[in-house]
Amino acid sequence: MDTRTRALTLAIAVGLTACGGGGDSEVTSSPQPVVGQEVDKQDRDSSTETGTASLRVLSNRPDLVSAGDALIEVNIPDPQDRDGTRLLLNGRDVSAGLMAVPGSPGTSRALLTGLAVGANELRLVLPGSGTVATSITNHPAGGPVFSGPQVQPWTCTNPAAVDDQCNQPAEYEIRYVPASSFTRFMENFDPQAPGIPDAFVPYDPGNPPPPEDIATVTTDHGVTTPFIVRIERGVLNRDRYQIMALYQPDRDWSGVTPQPQWNGKVLIHHGGNVGVSYGMGNPPNGDIAGTAPDGFEVLLGDSISVALARGFVTLSTAQANLGHNVNLVTAAESLVMTKERIIEHYGPIRYAIGTGCSGGAIAQQHIANAYPGIYQGLIVQCSYPDVWTTATQFADYNLLNNYLGNQVPQSPDDLAGFVEALLTSEYLALQWPALYGHLPINPVVSDLAFFPSAYPDQEDCPGLNGKADTYHKETRPDGLRCGLIDYMATQFGTRPPEVWSPNEQLLARGFGGIPLDNVGVQYGLRALQEGLITADQFLAVNREIGGFDVDIDYQAHRTSADLQALTNAYRTGAINTAENLANVPIIDLRGPDPGIAHDAYHSWQTRARLEKAQGHARNHTIWYGAFPLAGDTIFTTEALYVMDAWLAGIETDGSDADINDKVIANKPIEARDRCLPVSSVFSEYGPFVPYTGNLLTPDPTWSQPDMTALPRPPAALGQIVDVVTGQVCGLDLGALGLPSVITDVLSPITDEVVAAQSLIVQTRFGTPRTVAGDSIETLNNKCALRPVDPADYPANLLTGTYDPEALAREVAKIFPDGVCDYSRPPVGTVPTETWLHYGDGTRAVIGGEPLPAHPGPVAGWASPSFQVNLHPRSAL
């Protein structure tokens, strides 16, 4: 190595080591990046090369590597340079680990182990041709990588933990699907104790079952193998993960030499709900919010078992389950770390698909927007676009429930008061939807299901396990605040001194900043304009509804957002503006309302945000059906087939087009809006018979009766069915190819039909904010204000609005600073930054800072056509 190279290498090592942090805990809002140090371009790239050789890290960005290992690839085109080449890790010769890649002369790979925490130098020494060098920054297996200081305290619940980061060796279990699974289900069904036997049963390698007792599958790339699955369970980032794969017990598997049945694809599945935890959780299973019991894979649409049969590896993590961890950044971080593990121990990934309902849909959509590249395709069910605009909706529901007395009593003793409140309410029950924008059942259920997670004073704080006392406003003001907002303090920041509550003043520190607001919101405005409520009712609700204080207690005045927290919510992606989703196909599976608090309108809300952000929504498909929450039991399975085909088309697209254009150009015919599952019968991958789950899937995951061998009609018939039946996604006569002169004449009729379909069939209800005048995107967590305008209150004798000017004067008394102006951008809105980091283990970067730019793709994360480059939006 010449003097210049030695000096550069030393500078890199010193610079990267200095980034590791140390000493006392520090908080700053704008420090230098602490995850990797931006130096010469060559040393920031995962691929470093000379004229005759290249060296690149496959498993992650080289500055985001974790857990002490990394899969690397060496390419030496010149055969004369291959003999005598040495690979050195921190001066240690690791050449023996290099293994040739079949079919790629001169290319070899190695799994590097024993990386030190911090900077590591990797050098490829060529005989007579110089040296190729790069630096790898390794982070602890327990994290953090880019999420900043970790939540404390934390409870490890794994007996095998070797340290206080809950680290432990991975554990493995093998299971298989019996060849007679369907018969086994029928023979073991007991009407007295209904239940379903596990679809996967234990496999003992020391005493395996006879081969004829194991179901056989053929993967999507033609490998026939017994349906045996290995389940890997371990801990990364202080919490559990799970990886499942078709497995041949008599063969080795490594990231350098994968077993042949793996197709290179990954399905990431998620759990439901939203919540916080201060201890470990379990990785979720199942498509429908992770709640389907074992064995229901036989009956319900289950893309996980189908994916395994097709050759996918499946992945889930506790941290990416929003019911366990609502923190967007640590959820993304856990997926980065576990994807890295798959690449290192299973092999490079072609593409990854997400799937999940409710919180599982939120996780996918806001992680994909803030950390693009983790997923290449999204399958979302019963979805919301994010947590924090939904939180605004649910806060409005709670305030209206409180105002109307429409809250389910906590105990039988409260029942009399509940009934009395309903009977003495100024509103008739028939008028409630006029304020909610929805049937009352969803607002009430949302209170029961989700709102308790917001409270900072949860006595049974999940995972705390007695390690700290929880906050109580009167008795423990210094206790741990166990709620959604304070859990996100690194992203949102804390409240400024001028708004501190007495407890904040007592402690001389602010609690987590509030990223939502209802100042200026005219509840029930459209209901008044449409004559559904009276002027007196309109004035009363807006005068008395109030808001929440920092403890989520009711207060007489409105909730006022903390501006920095609000801005950070947009900037960090906690509010999903859909600005960075054009690179992923999305299939949205939706069932009707009442959807147990899962409003159907959210699918169209996401679409509207896409249209606003990117000018179209051609990467977004909605499948609507009559089955609650998910549309149909077969949707998840069929969506997997269609998404797989969509991504396979992108993968083989060798054009120079941008990934956003490739997503649109390779959209399959089945990836169209549709609302009748019957059209699934005509799928290219079908027939998928509605409401059957896996019993009649077209390519069964195990042997089933001959009744599944139904003839497959042409896929084009599905489109014909859509048109002939007037699919309730919207009756558009233009789809029939009729000339505009005809459609223009008929549009006054068809437009009304479409509007009726949207409300009655699709149950596209609104929210309190859309009733107040907001658009369907509902991105206003705090609205801009304008003066009260009498034009908002047209004269109507039926509502008691005799004089708009006089009513406007009364409204102005309630809103002296003005009312919401939804024609202007939301207060605090800024572009969403991608790939933000939040410090290291000791120093917090409030609101995040962009990672250093990374000029090259991360080759192991996806096939080249997907152009996966894990870098900030500003570097695009």
PDB file of N, CA, C and O in Angstrom, residues 31-91:
ATOM      1  N   PRO A  31     -26.936  17.812  14.734  1.00  0.00           N
ATOM      2  CA  PRO A  31     -25.524  17.450  14.805  1.00  0.00           C
ATOM      3  C   PRO A  31     -25.016  16.984  13.450  1.00  0.00           C
ATOM      4  O   PRO A  31     -25.772  16.839  12.495  1.00  0.00           O
ATOM      5  N   GLN A  32     -23.725  16.734  13.373  1.00  0.00           N
ATOM      6  CA  GLN A  32     -23.194  16.055  12.208  1.00  0.00           C
ATOM      7  C   GLN A  32     -23.711  14.623  12.214  1.00  0.00           C
ATOM      8  O   GLN A  32     -24.007  14.065  13.263  1.00  0.00           O
ATOM      9  N   PRO A  33     -23.825  13.998  11.025  1.00  0.00           N
ATOM     10  CA  PRO A  33     -24.305  12.610  10.980  1.00  0.00           C
ATOM     11  C   PRO A  33     -23.463  11.712  11.851  1.00  0.00           C
ATOM     12  O   PRO A  33     -22.239  11.840  11.898  1.00  0.00           O
ATOM     13  N   VAL A  34     -24.129  10.794  12.546  1.00  0.00           N
ATOM     14  CA  VAL A  34     -23.404   9.894  13.428  1.00  0.00           C
ATOM     15  C   VAL A  34     -23.426   8.465  12.934  1.00  0.00           C
ATOM     16  O   VAL A  34     -22.806   7.610  13.523  1.00  0.00           O
ATOM     17  N   VAL A  35     -24.148   8.201  11.843  1.00  0.00           N
ATOM     18  CA  VAL A  35     -24.178   6.854  11.279  1.00  0.00           C
ATOM     19  C   VAL A  35     -23.384   6.893   9.988  1.00  0.00           C
ATOM     20  O   VAL A  35     -23.878   7.257   8.938  1.00  0.00           O
ATOM     21  N   GLY A  36     -22.089   6.600  10.070  1.00  0.00           N
ATOM     22  CA  GLY A  36     -21.239   6.696   8.895  1.00  0.00           C
ATOM     23  C   GLY A  36     -20.773   8.126   8.704  1.00  0.00           C
ATOM     24  O   GLY A  36     -21.484   9.087   8.971  1.00  0.00           O
ATOM     25  N   GLN A  37     -19.558   8.308   8.291  1.00  0.00           N
ATOM     26  CA  GLN A  37     -19.019   9.638   8.081  1.00  0.00           C
ATOM     27  C   GLN A  37     -18.842   9.867   6.594  1.00  0.00           C
ATOM     28  O   GLN A  37     -18.280   9.036   5.890  1.00  0.00           O
ATOM     29  N   GLU A  38     -19.325  10.983   6.084  1.00  0.00           N
ATOM     30  CA  GLU A  38     -19.215  11.235   4.654  1.00  0.00           C
ATOM     31  C   GLU A  38     -17.777  11.608   4.333  1.00  0.00           C
ATOM     32  O   GLU A  38     -17.259  12.622   4.769  1.00  0.00           O
ATOM     33  N   VAL A  39     -17.113  10.737   3.568  1.00  0.00           N
ATOM     34  CA  VAL A  39     -15.740  10.983   3.154  1.00  0.00           C
ATOM     35  C   VAL A  39     -15.696  10.916   1.644  1.00  0.00           C
ATOM     36  O   VAL A  39     -16.638  11.255   0.950  1.00  0.00           O
ATOM     37  N   ASP A  40     -14.572  10.464   1.106  1.00  0.00           N
ATOM     38  CA  ASP A  40     -14.456  10.345  -0.339  1.00  0.00           C
ATOM     39  C   ASP A  40     -15.533   9.423  -0.902  1.00  0.00           C
ATOM     40  O   ASP A  40     -15.881   8.421  -0.300  1.00  0.00           O
ATOM     41  N   LYS A  41     -16.062   9.761  -2.093  1.00  0.00           N
ATOM     42  CA  LYS A  41     -17.150   8.991  -2.706  1.00  0.00           C
ATOM     43  C   LYS A  41     -16.819   7.522  -2.771  1.00  0.00           C
ATOM     44  O   LYS A  41     -17.673   6.655  -2.509  1.00  0.00           O
ATOM     45  N   GLN A  42     -15.582   7.185  -3.116  1.00  0.00           N
ATOM     46  CA  GLN A  42     -15.222   5.781  -3.262  1.00  0.00           C
ATOM     47  C   GLN A  42     -15.463   5.003  -1.979  1.00  0.00           C
ATOM     48  O   GLN A  42     -15.896   3.871  -1.997  1.00  0.00           O
ATOM     49  N   ASP A  43     -15.209   5.640  -0.842  1.00  0.00           N
ATOM     50  CA  ASP A  43     -15.324   4.922   0.420  1.00  0.00           C
ATOM     51  C   ASP A  43     -16.734   4.944   0.970  1.00  0.00           C
ATOM     52  O   ASP A  43     -17.019   4.258   1.935  1.00  0.00           O
ATOM     53  N   ARG A  44     -17.650   5.745   0.365  1.00  0.00           N
ATOM     54  CA  ARG A  44     -19.045   5.699   0.770  1.00  0.00           C
ATOM     55  C   ARG A  44     -19.816   4.664  -0.013  1.00  0.00           C
ATOM     56  O   ARG A  44     -20.903   4.281   0.355  1.00  0.00           O
ATOM     57  N   ASP A  45     -19.261   4.239  -1.149  1.00  0.00           N
ATOM     58  CA  ASP A  45     -19.963   3.307  -2.015  1.00  0.00           C
ATOM     59  C   ASP A  45     -19.804   1.891  -1.491  1.00  0.00           C
ATOM     60  O   ASP A  45     -18.792   1.539  -0.912  1.00  0.00           O
ATOM     61  N   SER A  46     -20.865   1.063  -1.686  1.00  0.00           N
ATOM     62  CA  SER A  46     -20.757  -0.339  -1.298  1.00  0.00           C
ATOM     63  C   SER A  46     -19.930  -1.117  -2.293  1.00  0.00           C
ATOM     64  O   SER A  46     -19.583  -2.253  -2.052  1.00  0.00           O
ATOM     65  N   SER A  47     -19.600  -0.524  -3.439  1.00  0.00           N
ATOM     66  CA  SER A  47     -18.787  -1.175  -4.455  1.00  0.00           C
ATOM     67  C   SER A  47     -17.564  -0.323  -4.711  1.00  0.00           C
ATOM     68  O   SER A  47     -17.659   0.811  -5.159  1.00  0.00           O
ATOM     69  N   THR A  48     -16.385  -0.836  -4.365  1.00  0.00           N
ATOM     70  CA  THR A  48     -15.142  -0.125  -4.585  1.00  0.00           C
ATOM     71  C   THR A  48     -14.327  -0.925  -5.574  1.00  0.00           C
ATOM     72  O   THR A  48     -14.247  -2.139  -5.465  1.00  0.00           O
ATOM     73  N   GLU A  49     -13.735  -0.245  -6.566  1.00  0.00           N
ATOM     74  CA  GLU A  49     -13.082  -1.019  -7.609  1.00  0.00           C
ATOM     75  C   GLU A  49     -11.848  -0.320  -8.140  1.00  0.00           C
ATOM     76  O   GLU A  49     -11.662   0.880  -7.991  1.00  0.00           O
ATOM     77  N   THR A  50     -10.965  -1.149  -8.730  1.00  0.00           N
ATOM     78  CA  THR A  50      -9.850  -0.660  -9.534  1.00  0.00           C
ATOM     79  C   THR A  50     -10.189  -1.006 -10.971  1.00  0.00           C
ATOM     80  O   THR A  50     -11.285  -1.440 -11.281  1.00  0.00           O
ATOM     81  N   GLY A  51      -9.220  -0.848 -11.841  1.00  0.00           N
ATOM     82  CA  GLY A  51      -9.483  -1.199 -13.226  1.00  0.00           C
ATOM     83  C   GLY A  51      -9.671  -2.678 -13.439  1.00  0.00           C
ATOM     84  O   GLY A  51     -10.214  -3.103 -14.452  1.00  0.00           O
ATOM     85  N   THR A  52      -9.248  -3.506 -12.474  1.00  0.00           N
ATOM     86  CA  THR A  52      -9.288  -4.951 -12.704  1.00  0.00           C
ATOM     87  C   THR A  52     -10.095  -5.720 -11.665  1.00  0.00           C
ATOM     88  O   THR A  52     -10.226  -6.933 -11.778  1.00  0.00           O
ATOM     89  N   ALA A  53     -10.627  -5.073 -10.660  1.00  0.00           N
ATOM     90  CA  ALA A  53     -11.354  -5.811  -9.621  1.00  0.00           C
ATOM     91  C   ALA A  53     -12.329  -4.891  -8.909  1.00  0.00           C
ATOM     92  O   ALA A  53     -12.185  -3.673  -8.917  1.00  0.00           O
ATOM     93  N   SER A  54     -13.346  -5.500  -8.263  1.00  0.00           N
ATOM     94  CA  SER A  54     -14.301  -4.730  -7.471  1.00  0.00           C
ATOM     95  C   SER A  54     -14.625  -5.500  -6.204  1.00  0.00           C
ATOM     96  O   SER A  54     -14.524  -6.726  -6.141  1.00  0.00           O
ATOM     97  N   LEU A  55     -15.034  -4.750  -5.217  1.00  0.00           N
ATOM     98  CA  LEU A  55     -15.357  -5.296  -3.904  1.00  0.00           C
ATOM     99  C   LEU A  55     -16.600  -4.576  -3.419  1.00  0.00           C
ATOM    100  O   LEU A  55     -16.638  -3.341  -3.379  1.00  0.00           O
ATOM    101  N   ARG A  56     -17.669  -5.317  -3.097  1.00  0.00           N
ATOM    102  CA  ARG A  56     -18.875  -4.653  -2.643  1.00  0.00           C
ATOM    103  C   ARG A  56     -19.552  -5.436  -1.529  1.00  0.00           C
ATOM    104  O   ARG A  56     -19.427  -6.658  -1.441  1.00  0.00           O
ATOM    105  N   VAL A  57     -20.285  -4.696  -0.696  1.00  0.00           N
ATOM    106  CA  VAL A  57     -21.065  -5.280   0.396  1.00  0.00           C
ATOM    107  C   VAL A  57     -22.475  -5.542  -0.131  1.00  0.00           C
ATOM    108  O   VAL A  57     -23.119  -4.643  -0.668  1.00  0.00           O
ATOM    109  N   LEU A  58     -22.956  -6.773  -0.004  1.00  0.00           N
ATOM    110  CA  LEU A  58     -24.268  -7.147  -0.514  1.00  0.00           C
ATOM    111  C   LEU A  58     -25.380  -6.983   0.517  1.00  0.00           C
ATOM    112  O   LEU A  58     -26.527  -6.703   0.165  1.00  0.00           O
ATOM    113  N   SER A  59     -25.061  -7.186   1.779  1.00  0.00           N
ATOM    114  CA  SER A  59     -26.122  -7.362   2.762  1.00  0.00           C
ATOM    115  C   SER A  59     -26.733  -6.059   3.263  1.00  0.00           C
ATOM    116  O   SER A  59     -27.819  -6.079   3.842  1.00  0.00           O
ATOM    117  N   ASN A  60     -26.078  -4.926   3.015  1.00  0.00           N
ATOM    118  CA  ASN A  60     -26.625  -3.650   3.493  1.00  0.00           C
ATOM    119  C   ASN A  60     -25.733  -2.536   2.966  1.00  0.00           C
ATOM    120  O   ASN A  60     -24.711  -2.801   2.316  1.00  0.00           O
ATOM    121  N   ARG A  61     -26.150  -1.298   3.220  1.00  0.00           N
ATOM    122  CA  ARG A  61     -25.182  -0.218   3.065  1.00  0.00           C
ATOM    123  C   ARG A  61     -24.005  -0.517   3.975  1.00  0.00           C
ATOM    124  O   ARG A  61     -24.200  -0.966   5.118  1.00  0.00           O
ATOM    125  N   PRO A  62     -22.795  -0.249   3.533  1.00  0.00           N
ATOM    126  CA  PRO A  62     -21.650  -0.611   4.381  1.00  0.00           C
ATOM    127  C   PRO A  62     -21.596   0.142   5.695  1.00  0.00           C
ATOM    128  O   PRO A  62     -20.946  -0.312   6.639  1.00  0.00           O
ATOM    129  N   ASP A  63     -22.300   1.289   5.808  1.00  0.00           N
ATOM    130  CA  ASP A  63     -22.300   2.019   7.076  1.00  0.00           C
ATOM    131  C   ASP A  63     -23.495   1.678   7.951  1.00  0.00           C
ATOM    132  O   ASP A  63     -23.652   2.249   9.032  1.00  0.00           O
ATOM    133  N   LEU A  64     -24.358   0.732   7.510  1.00  0.00           N
ATOM    134  CA  LEU A  64     -25.532   0.339   8.298  1.00  0.00           C
ATOM    135  C   LEU A  64     -25.479  -1.130   8.718  1.00  0.00           C
ATOM    136  O   LEU A  64     -26.469  -1.673   9.197  1.00  0.00           O
ATOM    137  N   VAL A  65     -24.354  -1.784   8.534  1.00  0.00           N
ATOM    138  CA  VAL A  65     -24.218  -3.206   8.855  1.00  0.00           C
ATOM    139  C   VAL A  65     -24.356  -3.410  10.359  1.00  0.00           C
ATOM    140  O   VAL A  65     -23.985  -2.554  11.167  1.00  0.00           O
ATOM    141  N   SER A  66     -24.901  -4.562  10.747  1.00  0.00           N
ATOM    142  CA  SER A  66     -25.090  -4.844  12.176  1.00  0.00           C
ATOM    143  C   SER A  66     -24.811  -6.305  12.475  1.00  0.00           C
ATOM    144  O   SER A  66     -24.715  -7.142  11.566  1.00  0.00           O
ATOM    145  N   ALA A  67     -24.684  -6.597  13.757  1.00  0.00           N
ATOM    146  CA  ALA A  67     -24.588  -7.968  14.295  1.00  0.00           C
ATOM    147  C   ALA A  67     -23.289  -8.668  13.940  1.00  0.00           C
ATOM    148  O   ALA A  67     -23.181  -9.885  14.091  1.00  0.00           O
ATOM    149  N   GLY A  68     -22.274  -7.942  13.482  1.00  0.00           N
ATOM    150  CA  GLY A  68     -20.943  -8.520  13.381  1.00  0.00           C
ATOM    151  C   GLY A  68     -20.637  -9.299  12.136  1.00  0.00           C
ATOM    152  O   GLY A  68     -19.550  -9.884  12.039  1.00  0.00           O
ATOM    153  N   ASP A  69     -21.556  -9.336  11.148  1.00  0.00           N
ATOM    154  CA  ASP A  69     -21.226 -10.060   9.924  1.00  0.00           C
ATOM    155  C   ASP A  69     -21.774  -9.314   8.716  1.00  0.00           C
ATOM    156  O   ASP A  69     -22.648  -8.458   8.824  1.00  0.00           O
ATOM    157  N   ALA A  70     -21.228  -9.662   7.545  1.00  0.00           N
ATOM    158  CA  ALA A  70     -21.643  -9.022   6.304  1.00  0.00           C
ATOM    159  C   ALA A  70     -21.321  -9.956   5.144  1.00  0.00           C
ATOM    160  O   ALA A  70     -20.266 -10.597   5.119  1.00  0.00           O
ATOM    161  N   LEU A  71     -22.243 -10.024   4.194  1.00  0.00           N
ATOM    162  CA  LEU A  71     -22.010 -10.794   2.970  1.00  0.00           C
ATOM    163  C   LEU A  71     -21.393  -9.853   1.945  1.00  0.00           C
ATOM    164  O   LEU A  71     -21.955  -8.798   1.632  1.00  0.00           O
ATOM    165  N   ILE A  72     -20.224 -10.248   1.434  1.00  0.00           N
ATOM    166  CA  ILE A  72     -19.523  -9.402   0.469  1.00  0.00           C
ATOM    167  C   ILE A  72     -19.302 -10.179  -0.824  1.00  0.00           C
ATOM    168  O   ILE A  72     -19.358 -11.419  -0.839  1.00  0.00           O
ATOM    169  N   GLU A  73     -19.065  -9.421  -1.898  1.00  0.00           N
ATOM    170  CA  GLU A  73     -18.821 -10.038  -3.195  1.00  0.00           C
ATOM    171  C   GLU A  73     -17.563  -9.441  -3.814  1.00  0.00           C
ATOM    172  O   GLU A  73     -17.376  -8.216  -3.802  1.00  0.00           O
ATOM    173  N   VAL A  74     -16.735 -10.303  -4.355  1.00  0.00           N
ATOM    174  CA  VAL A  74     -15.503  -9.911  -5.020  1.00  0.00           C
ATOM    175  C   VAL A  74     -15.620 -10.297  -6.489  1.00  0.00           C
ATOM    176  O   VAL A  74     -16.044 -11.417  -6.804  1.00  0.00           O
ATOM    177  N   ASN A  75     -15.253  -9.377  -7.369  1.00  0.00           N
ATOM    178  CA  ASN A  75     -15.223  -9.688  -8.797  1.00  0.00           C
ATOM    179  C   ASN A  75     -13.853  -9.355  -9.357  1.00  0.00           C
ATOM    180  O   ASN A  75     -13.383  -8.212  -9.239  1.00  0.00           O
ATOM    181  N   ILE A  76     -13.206 -10.360  -9.941  1.00  0.00           N
ATOM    182  CA  ILE A  76     -11.879 -10.187 -10.534  1.00  0.00           C
ATOM    183  C   ILE A  76     -11.974 -10.654 -11.981  1.00  0.00           C
ATOM    184  O   ILE A  76     -11.859 -11.853 -12.269  1.00  0.00           O
ATOM    185  N   PRO A  77     -12.215  -9.747 -12.915  1.00  0.00           N
ATOM    186  CA  PRO A  77     -12.417 -10.158 -14.307  1.00  0.00           C
ATOM    187  C   PRO A  77     -11.197 -10.805 -14.942  1.00  0.00           C
ATOM    188  O   PRO A  77     -11.323 -11.723 -15.753  1.00  0.00           O
ATOM    189  N   ASP A  78     -10.002 -10.347 -14.599  1.00  0.00           N
ATOM    190  CA  ASP A  78      -8.785 -10.841 -15.229  1.00  0.00           C
ATOM    191  C   ASP A  78      -8.335 -12.138 -14.560  1.00  0.00           C
ATOM    192  O   ASP A  78      -7.965 -12.127 -13.374  1.00  0.00           O
ATOM    193  N   PRO A  79      -8.356 -13.265 -15.288  1.00  0.00           N
ATOM    194  CA  PRO A  79      -7.941 -14.544 -14.669  1.00  0.00           C
ATOM    195  C   PRO A  79      -6.541 -14.505 -14.094  1.00  0.00           C
ATOM    196  O   PRO A  79      -6.241 -15.220 -13.127  1.00  0.00           O
ATOM    197  N   GLN A  80      -5.664 -13.651 -14.652  1.00  0.00           N
ATOM    198  CA  GLN A  80      -4.297 -13.610 -14.147  1.00  0.00           C
ATOM    199  C   GLN A  80      -4.216 -13.044 -12.731  1.00  0.00           C
ATOM    200  O   GLN A  80      -3.229 -13.271 -12.034  1.00  0.00           O
ATOM    201  N   ASP A  81      -5.242 -12.304 -12.327  1.00  0.00           N
ATOM    202  CA  ASP A  81      -5.221 -11.698 -10.998  1.00  0.00           C
ATOM    203  C   ASP A  81      -5.848 -12.585  -9.923  1.00  0.00           C
ATOM    204  O   ASP A  81      -5.842 -12.225  -8.747  1.00  0.00           O
ATOM    205  N   ARG A  82      -6.430 -13.704 -10.324  1.00  0.00           N
ATOM    206  CA  ARG A  82      -7.210 -14.484  -9.353  1.00  0.00           C
ATOM    207  C   ARG A  82      -6.329 -15.327  -8.438  1.00  0.00           C
ATOM    208  O   ARG A  82      -6.667 -15.541  -7.274  1.00  0.00           O
ATOM    209  N   ASP A  83      -5.240 -15.840  -8.942  1.00  0.00           N
ATOM    210  CA  ASP A  83      -4.354 -16.653  -8.113  1.00  0.00           C
ATOM    211  C   ASP A  83      -3.525 -15.741  -7.224  1.00  0.00           C
ATOM    212  O   ASP A  83      -2.890 -14.795  -7.691  1.00  0.00           O
ATOM    213  N   GLY A  84      -3.544 -16.040  -5.957  1.00  0.00           N
ATOM    214  CA  GLY A  84      -2.749 -15.272  -5.017  1.00  0.00           C
ATOM    215  C   GLY A  84      -3.436 -14.054  -4.450  1.00  0.00           C
ATOM    216  O   GLY A  84      -2.841 -13.320  -3.652  1.00  0.00           O
ATOM    217  N   THR A  85      -4.690 -13.799  -4.846  1.00  0.00           N
ATOM    218  CA  THR A  85      -5.439 -12.682  -4.268  1.00  0.00           C
ATOM    219  C   THR A  85      -5.738 -12.961  -2.798  1.00  0.00           C
ATOM    220  O   THR A  85      -6.085 -14.081  -2.424  1.00  0.00           O
ATOM    221  N   ARG A  86      -5.609 -11.924  -1.980  1.00  0.00           N
ATOM    222  CA  ARG A  86      -5.915 -12.071  -0.550  1.00  0.00           C
ATOM    223  C   ARG A  86      -6.994 -11.079  -0.140  1.00  0.00           C
ATOM    224  O   ARG A  86      -7.012  -9.942  -0.607  1.00  0.00           O
ATOM    225  N   LEU A  87      -7.894 -11.543   0.733  1.00  0.00           N
ATOM    226  CA  LEU A  87      -8.938 -10.693   1.303  1.00  0.00           C
ATOM    227  C   LEU A  87      -8.621 -10.503   2.775  1.00  0.00           C
ATOM    228  O   LEU A  87      -8.518 -11.489   3.534  1.00  0.00           O
ATOM    229  N   LEU A  88      -8.455  -9.249   3.201  1.00  0.00           N
ATOM    230  CA  LEU A  88      -8.040  -8.939   4.570  1.00  0.00           C
ATOM    231  C   LEU A  88      -9.120  -8.125   5.275  1.00  0.00           C
ATOM    232  O   LEU A  88      -9.583  -7.104   4.742  1.00  0.00           O
ATOM    233  N   LEU A  89      -9.524  -8.580   6.449  1.00  0.00           N
ATOM    234  CA  LEU A  89     -10.472  -7.858   7.298  1.00  0.00           C
ATOM    235  C   LEU A  89      -9.729  -7.372   8.527  1.00  0.00           C
ATOM    236  O   LEU A  89      -9.267  -8.185   9.344  1.00  0.00           O
ATOM    237  N   ASN A  90      -9.566  -6.062   8.633  1.00  0.00           N
ATOM    238  CA  ASN A  90      -8.790  -5.466   9.730  1.00  0.00           C
ATOM    239  C   ASN A  90      -7.416  -6.117   9.844  1.00  0.00           C
ATOM    240  O   ASN A  90      -6.924  -6.382  10.946  1.00  0.00           O
ATOM    241  N   GLY A  91      -6.817  -6.408   8.680  1.00  0.00           N
ATOM    242  CA  GLY A  91      -5.499  -7.013   8.629  1.00  0.00           C
ATOM    243  C   GLY A  91      -5.476  -8.520   8.744  1.00  0.00           C
ATOM    244  O   GLY A  91      -4.430  -9.146   8.536  1.00  0.00           O
TER     245      GLY A  91
END
